Amino acid sequence: MQALSDRHYWALAEFRYQLRRFLRRSEEAARATGLEPQQHQLLLAIRGLPEGRDPTIGQLAERLQLQHHSLVGLIDRLERRGLVRRERAAADRRRVHVYLTEEGERALRELSMFHWQELQSIGPGLVRALQRIVAPASRRRGGRHAISQPPGQGDDATAG
């Protein structure tokens, strides 16, 4: 790889800015419903696991990039609030599966509606920022995107 130019640094900074904008709004929305951001992320990880994957502590720890013991503490707190429940796996009683309760489903549905709408609003800026980073690889494979615009020109990155 060549040395990074000012445009590369700008593209990286713009992507981080757009991502952070979304994450900040996500964190605020979670807290407004009485959840910590990691609690919301766990609810979403449980509900959004790819088909065929069991909601085990190991699987969820990987999805949230947490250590096993940290995830167990997070599950404990959500279980006390009635948002998740644990069940021993039928096939292997040593394994524990974590499921959303009705209340957990309701809390997640409310937050997910907000996030879906938020991404409809700020998602295009996030996508453009990411495209500027992946453009060189895309061009090598025949794509057309490029790190092309200086900050604040041709996008709404500085708006709102």
Coordinates of N, CA and C in Angstrom, one line a residue:
M1 N 0.8 -1.2 0.0 CA 0.0 0.0 0.0 C 0.9 1.2 0.0
Q2 N 0.4 2.2 -0.7 CA 1.1 3.5 -0.7 C 1.0 4.3 0.6
A3 N 1.8 5.3 0.8 CA 1.6 6.1 1.9 C 0.3 6.8 1.9
L4 N -0.3 7.1 3.1 CA -1.6 7.7 3.2 C -1.4 9.2 2.8
S5 N -2.3 9.7 2.0 CA -2.4 11.1 1.7 C -3.3 11.8 2.6
D6 N -3.4 13.2 2.4 CA -4.4 14.0 3.2 C -5.8 13.5 2.9
R7 N -6.0 13.1 1.6 CA -7.4 12.6 1.3 C -7.7 11.3 2.0
H8 N -6.8 10.5 2.2 CA -7.0 9.2 2.9 C -7.4 9.6 4.4
Y9 N -6.6 10.5 5.0 CA -6.9 10.8 6.4 C -8.3 11.5 6.5
W10 N -8.6 12.3 5.5 CA -9.9 12.9 5.5 C -11.0 11.9 5.4
A11 N -10.8 10.9 4.5 CA -11.8 9.9 4.3 C -12.0 9.0 5.6
L12 N -10.9 8.7 6.2 CA -11.0 8.0 7.5 C -11.7 8.8 8.6
A13 N -11.3 10.1 8.7 CA -11.9 10.9 9.7 C -13.4 11.1 9.4
E14 N -13.8 11.3 8.1 CA -15.2 11.4 7.8 C -16.0 10.2 8.1
F15 N -15.4 9.0 7.8 CA -16.1 7.8 8.1 C -16.4 7.7 9.7
R16 N -15.3 8.0 10.4 CA -15.4 7.9 11.9 C -16.5 8.9 12.4
Y17 N -16.5 10.1 11.8 CA -17.5 11.1 12.2 C -18.9 10.6 11.9
Q18 N -19.1 10.1 10.7 CA -20.5 9.7 10.4 C -20.9 8.5 11.2
L19 N -20.0 7.6 11.5 CA -20.3 6.4 12.3 C -20.5 6.9 13.8
R20 N -19.7 7.8 14.3 CA -19.9 8.3 15.6 C -21.3 9.0 15.8
R21 N -21.6 9.8 14.7 CA -23.0 10.5 14.8 C -24.1 9.4 15.0
F22 N -24.0 8.4 14.2 CA -25.1 7.3 14.4 C -25.0 6.7 15.8
L23 N -23.8 6.3 16.2 CA -23.6 5.7 17.5 C -24.1 6.6 18.6
R24 N -23.8 7.9 18.6 CA -24.2 8.8 19.6 C -25.7 8.8 19.7
R25 N -26.4 8.9 18.6 CA -27.8 8.9 18.6 C -28.4 7.6 19.1
S26 N -27.7 6.5 18.7 CA -28.2 5.2 19.2 C -28.0 5.1 20.7
E27 N -26.9 5.6 21.2 CA -26.7 5.5 22.7 C -27.7 6.4 23.4
E28 N -28.0 7.6 22.9 CA -29.0 8.4 23.5 C -30.4 7.8 23.5
A29 N -30.7 7.2 22.4 CA -32.1 6.5 22.3 C -32.2 5.4 23.3
A30 N -31.1 4.6 23.4 CA -31.1 3.5 24.4 C -31.3 4.0 25.8
R31 N -30.6 5.0 26.1 CA -30.7 5.6 27.5 C -32.0 6.2 27.7
A32 N -32.6 6.8 26.7 CA -34.0 7.4 26.9 C -35.0 6.3 27.2
T33 N -34.8 5.1 26.8 CA -35.7 4.0 27.2 C -35.3 3.2 28.4
G34 N -34.3 3.7 29.1 CA -33.8 3.1 30.3 C -32.8 2.0 30.2
L35 N -32.3 1.8 29.0 CA -31.3 0.8 28.7 C -29.9 1.4 28.5
E36 N -28.9 0.7 28.9 CA -27.5 1.1 28.6 C -27.3 0.7 27.1
P37 N -26.4 1.4 26.4 CA -26.2 1.0 25.0 C -25.8 -0.5 24.8
Q38 N -25.0 -1.0 25.7 CA -24.6 -2.5 25.5 C -25.8 -3.4 25.8
Q39 N -26.7 -3.0 26.6 CA -27.9 -3.8 26.8 C -28.7 -3.8 25.6
H40 N -28.9 -2.7 24.9 CA -29.6 -2.7 23.7 C -28.9 -3.5 22.6
Q41 N -27.6 -3.4 22.6 CA -26.8 -4.2 21.6 C -27.0 -5.7 21.8
L42 N -27.1 -6.1 23.1 CA -27.3 -7.5 23.4 C -28.6 -8.0 22.9
L43 N -29.7 -7.2 23.2 CA -31.0 -7.5 22.7 C -31.0 -7.7 21.2
L44 N -30.4 -6.8 20.5 CA -30.3 -6.8 19.1 C -29.5 -8.1 18.6
A45 N -28.4 -8.4 19.3 CA -27.6 -9.5 18.9 C -28.4 -10.8 19.0
I46 N -29.2 -10.9 20.1 CA -30.0 -12.1 20.3 C -31.0 -12.3 19.2
R47 N -31.8 -11.2 18.9 CA -32.8 -11.2 17.9 C -32.3 -11.3 16.5
G48 N -31.1 -10.8 16.3 CA -30.6 -10.7 14.9 C -29.5 -11.7 14.6
L49 N -29.4 -12.8 15.4 CA -28.4 -13.8 15.1 C -28.7 -14.4 13.7
P50 N -27.7 -14.7 13.0 CA -27.9 -15.4 11.7 C -28.6 -16.7 11.9
E51 N -29.4 -17.1 10.9 CA -30.1 -18.3 11.0 C -29.1 -19.5 11.2
G52 N -29.5 -20.4 12.0 CA -28.7 -21.6 12.3 C -27.7 -21.4 13.4
R53 N -27.6 -20.2 14.0 CA -26.7 -20.0 15.1 C -27.6 -20.0 16.4
D54 N -27.1 -20.7 17.4 CA -27.8 -20.7 18.7 C -27.4 -19.5 19.5
P55 N -28.3 -19.0 20.3 CA -28.0 -17.8 21.1 C -27.3 -18.2 22.4
T56 N -26.1 -18.8 22.2 CA -25.3 -19.2 23.3 C -24.5 -18.0 23.9
I57 N -24.0 -18.1 25.0 CA -23.2 -17.0 25.6 C -21.9 -16.8 24.8
G58 N -21.3 -17.9 24.3 CA -20.1 -17.8 23.5 C -20.4 -17.0 22.2
Q59 N -21.5 -17.4 21.5 CA -21.9 -16.8 20.3 C -22.2 -15.3 20.5
L60 N -22.9 -15.0 21.5 CA -23.3 -13.6 21.8 C -22.1 -12.8 22.2
A61 N -21.2 -13.4 23.0 CA -19.9 -12.7 23.3 C -19.1 -12.3 22.1
E62 N -19.1 -13.2 21.1 CA -18.4 -12.9 19.9 C -19.1 -11.8 19.1
R63 N -20.4 -11.8 19.0 CA -21.1 -10.8 18.3 C -21.0 -9.4 18.9
L64 N -20.8 -9.4 20.2 CA -20.7 -8.1 20.9 C -19.2 -7.8 21.2
Q65 N -18.3 -8.7 20.8 CA -16.9 -8.5 21.1 C -16.6 -8.3 22.5
L66 N -17.2 -9.1 23.4 CA -17.0 -9.0 24.8 C -16.4 -10.3 25.3
Q67 N -15.8 -10.2 26.5 CA -15.3 -11.4 27.2 C -16.5 -12.2 27.8
H68 N -16.4 -13.5 27.9 CA -17.5 -14.3 28.4 C -18.0 -13.7 29.7
H69 N -17.1 -13.5 30.7 CA -17.6 -13.0 32.0 C -18.3 -11.6 31.9
S70 N -17.9 -10.8 31.0 CA -18.6 -9.5 30.8 C -20.0 -9.7 30.3
L71 N -20.1 -10.6 29.4 CA -21.4 -10.9 28.8 C -22.3 -11.5 29.8
V72 N -21.8 -12.4 30.7 CA -22.7 -13.0 31.7 C -23.2 -11.9 32.6
G73 N -22.4 -10.9 33.0 CA -22.9 -9.8 33.8 C -23.9 -9.0 33.1
L74 N -23.8 -8.8 31.9 CA -24.8 -8.0 31.1 C -26.1 -8.8 31.0
I75 N -26.0 -10.1 30.8 CA -27.2 -11.0 30.8 C -27.9 -11.0 32.2
D76 N -27.1 -11.0 33.2 CA -27.6 -11.0 34.6 C -28.5 -9.8 34.8
R77 N -28.0 -8.6 34.4 CA -28.7 -7.4 34.6 C -30.0 -7.3 33.7
L78 N -29.9 -7.8 32.5 CA -31.1 -7.8 31.7 C -32.1 -8.9 32.2
E79 N -31.7 -10.0 32.7 CA -32.5 -11.0 33.3 C -33.3 -10.4 34.5
R80 N -32.6 -9.7 35.3 CA -33.2 -9.1 36.5 C -34.3 -8.1 36.1
R81 N -34.2 -7.5 35.0 CA -35.2 -6.5 34.5 C -36.3 -7.2 33.7
G82 N -36.2 -8.5 33.5 CA -37.2 -9.3 32.8 C -37.1 -9.1 31.3
L83 N -36.0 -8.8 30.7 CA -35.9 -8.6 29.3 C -35.3 -9.8 28.6
V84 N -34.6 -10.7 29.3 CA -34.1 -11.9 28.7 C -34.3 -13.0 29.7
R85 N -34.2 -14.3 29.2 CA -34.3 -15.5 30.0 C -33.3 -16.5 29.5
R86 N -32.8 -17.3 30.4 CA -31.8 -18.3 30.0 C -32.5 -19.7 30.0
E87 N -32.0 -20.5 29.1 CA -32.5 -21.9 29.1 C -31.3 -22.8 28.8
R88 N -31.3 -24.0 29.5 CA -30.3 -25.0 29.1 C -30.7 -25.6 27.8
A89 N -29.7 -25.8 27.0 CA -29.9 -26.4 25.6 C -30.3 -27.8 25.8
A90 N -31.3 -28.2 25.1 CA -31.9 -29.6 25.2 C -30.8 -30.6 24.8
A91 N -30.1 -30.4 23.8 CA -29.1 -31.4 23.3 C -27.8 -31.4 24.1
D92 N -27.5 -30.4 24.8 CA -26.3 -30.3 25.6 C -26.6 -29.5 26.8
R93 N -26.9 -30.1 27.9 CA -27.3 -29.4 29.1 C -26.2 -28.4 29.7
R94 N -25.0 -28.6 29.2 CA -23.9 -27.7 29.7 C -24.0 -26.3 29.0
R95 N -24.7 -26.2 27.9 CA -24.8 -25.0 27.1 C -26.1 -24.2 27.6
V96 N -25.9 -22.9 27.6 CA -27.1 -22.1 28.0 C -27.4 -21.2 26.8
H97 N -28.7 -21.1 26.5 CA -29.2 -20.3 25.4 C -29.9 -19.1 26.1
V98 N -29.8 -17.9 25.4 CA -30.4 -16.7 26.0 C -31.5 -16.2 25.0
Y99 N -32.6 -16.0 25.5 CA -33.8 -15.6 24.6 C -34.4 -14.3 25.2
L100 N -35.0 -13.5 24.3 CA -35.7 -12.3 24.7 C -37.1 -12.7 25.3
T101 N -37.5 -12.0 26.3 CA -38.8 -12.1 26.8 C -39.8 -11.2 26.0
E102 N -41.0 -11.3 26.3 CA -42.0 -10.4 25.6 C -41.6 -8.9 25.8
E103 N -41.2 -8.6 27.0 CA -40.8 -7.3 27.4 C -39.5 -6.9 26.6
G104 N -38.6 -7.8 26.5 CA -37.4 -7.6 25.8 C -37.6 -7.3 24.3
E105 N -38.6 -8.1 23.7 CA -39.0 -7.9 22.3 C -39.6 -6.5 22.2
R106 N -40.4 -6.1 23.1 CA -41.0 -4.8 23.0 C -40.0 -3.7 23.1
A107 N -39.1 -3.8 24.0 CA -38.0 -2.7 24.1 C -37.2 -2.7 22.8
L108 N -36.8 -3.9 22.3 CA -36.0 -3.9 21.1 C -36.8 -3.4 19.9
R109 N -38.0 -3.7 19.8 CA -38.8 -3.2 18.7 C -38.9 -1.7 18.7
E110 N -39.1 -1.1 19.8 CA -39.1 0.4 19.9 C -37.8 1.0 19.5
L111 N -36.7 0.5 20.0 CA -35.4 1.0 19.6 C -35.1 0.7 18.1
S112 N -35.5 -0.4 17.7 CA -35.1 -0.8 16.3 C -35.9 0.1 15.3
M113 N -37.1 0.5 15.6 CA -37.9 1.4 14.8 C -37.1 2.8 14.7
F114 N -36.7 3.2 15.8 CA -35.9 4.5 15.8 C -34.6 4.3 15.0
H115 N -33.9 3.2 15.2 CA -32.6 3.1 14.4 C -32.9 2.9 12.9
W116 N -33.9 2.3 12.6 CA -34.2 2.1 11.1 C -34.5 3.5 10.5
Q117 N -35.3 4.3 11.2 CA -35.6 5.6 10.7 C -34.3 6.5 10.7
E118 N -33.5 6.4 11.7 CA -32.3 7.2 11.8 C -31.3 6.8 10.7
L119 N -31.2 5.5 10.4 CA -30.3 5.1 9.3 C -30.9 5.6 7.9
Q120 N -32.2 5.7 7.8 CA -32.7 6.2 6.5 C -32.3 7.7 6.4
S121 N -32.2 8.4 7.5 CA -31.8 9.8 7.5 C -30.3 10.0 7.3
I122 N -29.5 9.4 8.1 CA -28.0 9.7 8.1 C -27.2 8.6 7.4
G123 N -27.9 7.5 7.1 CA -27.2 6.4 6.4 C -26.5 6.7 5.1
P124 N -27.1 7.6 4.2 CA -26.4 7.9 3.0 C -25.1 8.6 3.2
G125 N -25.0 9.4 4.2 CA -23.7 10.1 4.5 C -22.7 9.0 5.0
L126 N -23.1 8.1 5.8 CA -22.2 7.0 6.3 C -21.8 6.1 5.1
V127 N -22.7 5.8 4.2 CA -22.3 5.0 3.0 C -21.3 5.7 2.1
R128 N -21.6 7.0 1.9 CA -20.6 7.8 1.1 C -19.2 7.8 1.7
A129 N -19.2 8.0 3.0 CA -17.9 8.0 3.7 C -17.2 6.7 3.6
L130 N -17.9 5.6 3.7 CA -17.3 4.3 3.6 C -16.9 4.0 2.1
Q131 N -17.7 4.4 1.2 CA -17.3 4.2 -0.2 C -16.0 4.9 -0.6
R132 N -15.7 6.0 0.1 CA -14.4 6.7 -0.2 C -13.3 5.9 0.3
I133 N -13.5 5.1 1.3 CA -12.4 4.3 1.8 C -12.2 3.0 1.0
V134 N -13.3 2.4 0.6 CA -13.2 1.2 -0.1 C -13.0 1.4 -1.6
A135 N -13.0 2.6 -2.1 CA -13.0 2.9 -3.5 C -11.7 2.4 -4.2
P136 N -10.5 2.5 -3.6 CA -9.3 2.0 -4.3 C -9.5 0.5 -4.6
A137 N -9.9 -0.3 -3.6 CA -10.1 -1.7 -3.9 C -11.2 -2.0 -4.9
S138 N -12.2 -1.2 -4.8 CA -13.3 -1.3 -5.8 C -12.9 -1.0 -7.2
R139 N -12.0 0.0 -7.3 CA -11.5 0.4 -8.7 C -10.6 -0.7 -9.2
R140 N -9.9 -1.4 -8.3 CA -9.0 -2.5 -8.8 C -9.9 -3.6 -9.3
R141 N -11.1 -3.7 -8.8 CA -12.0 -4.8 -9.3 C -13.0 -4.3 -10.3
G142 N -12.8 -3.1 -10.8 CA -13.6 -2.5 -11.9 C -14.7 -1.6 -11.4
G143 N -14.7 -1.2 -10.2 CA -15.7 -0.2 -9.7 C -15.4 1.2 -10.1
R144 N -16.2 2.1 -9.7 CA -16.1 3.5 -10.1 C -15.8 4.5 -9.0
H145 N -16.0 4.1 -7.8 CA -15.9 5.1 -6.7 C -14.5 5.5 -6.4
A146 N -14.3 6.7 -5.9 CA -13.0 7.2 -5.6 C -13.0 8.2 -4.4
I147 N -11.9 8.3 -3.8 CA -11.7 9.4 -2.8 C -11.6 10.7 -3.6
S148 N -12.7 11.3 -3.7 CA -12.8 12.3 -4.8 C -13.0 13.8 -4.3
Q149 N -13.7 13.9 -3.2 CA -14.1 15.3 -2.8 C -13.4 15.8 -1.5
P150 N -13.0 17.0 -1.5 CA -12.5 17.6 -0.3 C -13.6 17.7 0.8
P151 N -13.3 17.9 2.0 CA -14.3 18.0 3.1 C -15.3 19.1 2.8
G152 N -16.6 18.7 3.0 CA -17.7 19.7 2.9 C -18.2 20.0 1.5
Q153 N -17.6 19.3 0.5 CA -18.1 19.6 -0.9 C -18.7 18.4 -1.4
G154 N -20.0 18.6 -1.9 CA -20.7 17.5 -2.6 C -21.4 16.5 -1.7
D155 N -21.3 16.7 -0.4 CA -22.1 15.8 0.5 C -22.7 16.7 1.7
D156 N -23.4 16.0 2.5 CA -24.0 16.7 3.6 C -23.3 16.3 4.9
A157 N -22.1 16.0 4.9 CA -21.3 15.6 6.1 C -21.3 16.6 7.2
T158 N -21.3 17.9 6.8 CA -21.3 18.9 7.8 C -22.6 19.4 8.2
A159 N -23.7 18.9 7.6 CA -25.0 19.3 7.9 C -25.5 18.6 9.1
G160 N -26.4 19.3 9.9 CA -27.1 18.7 11.0 C -26.2 18.3 12.0

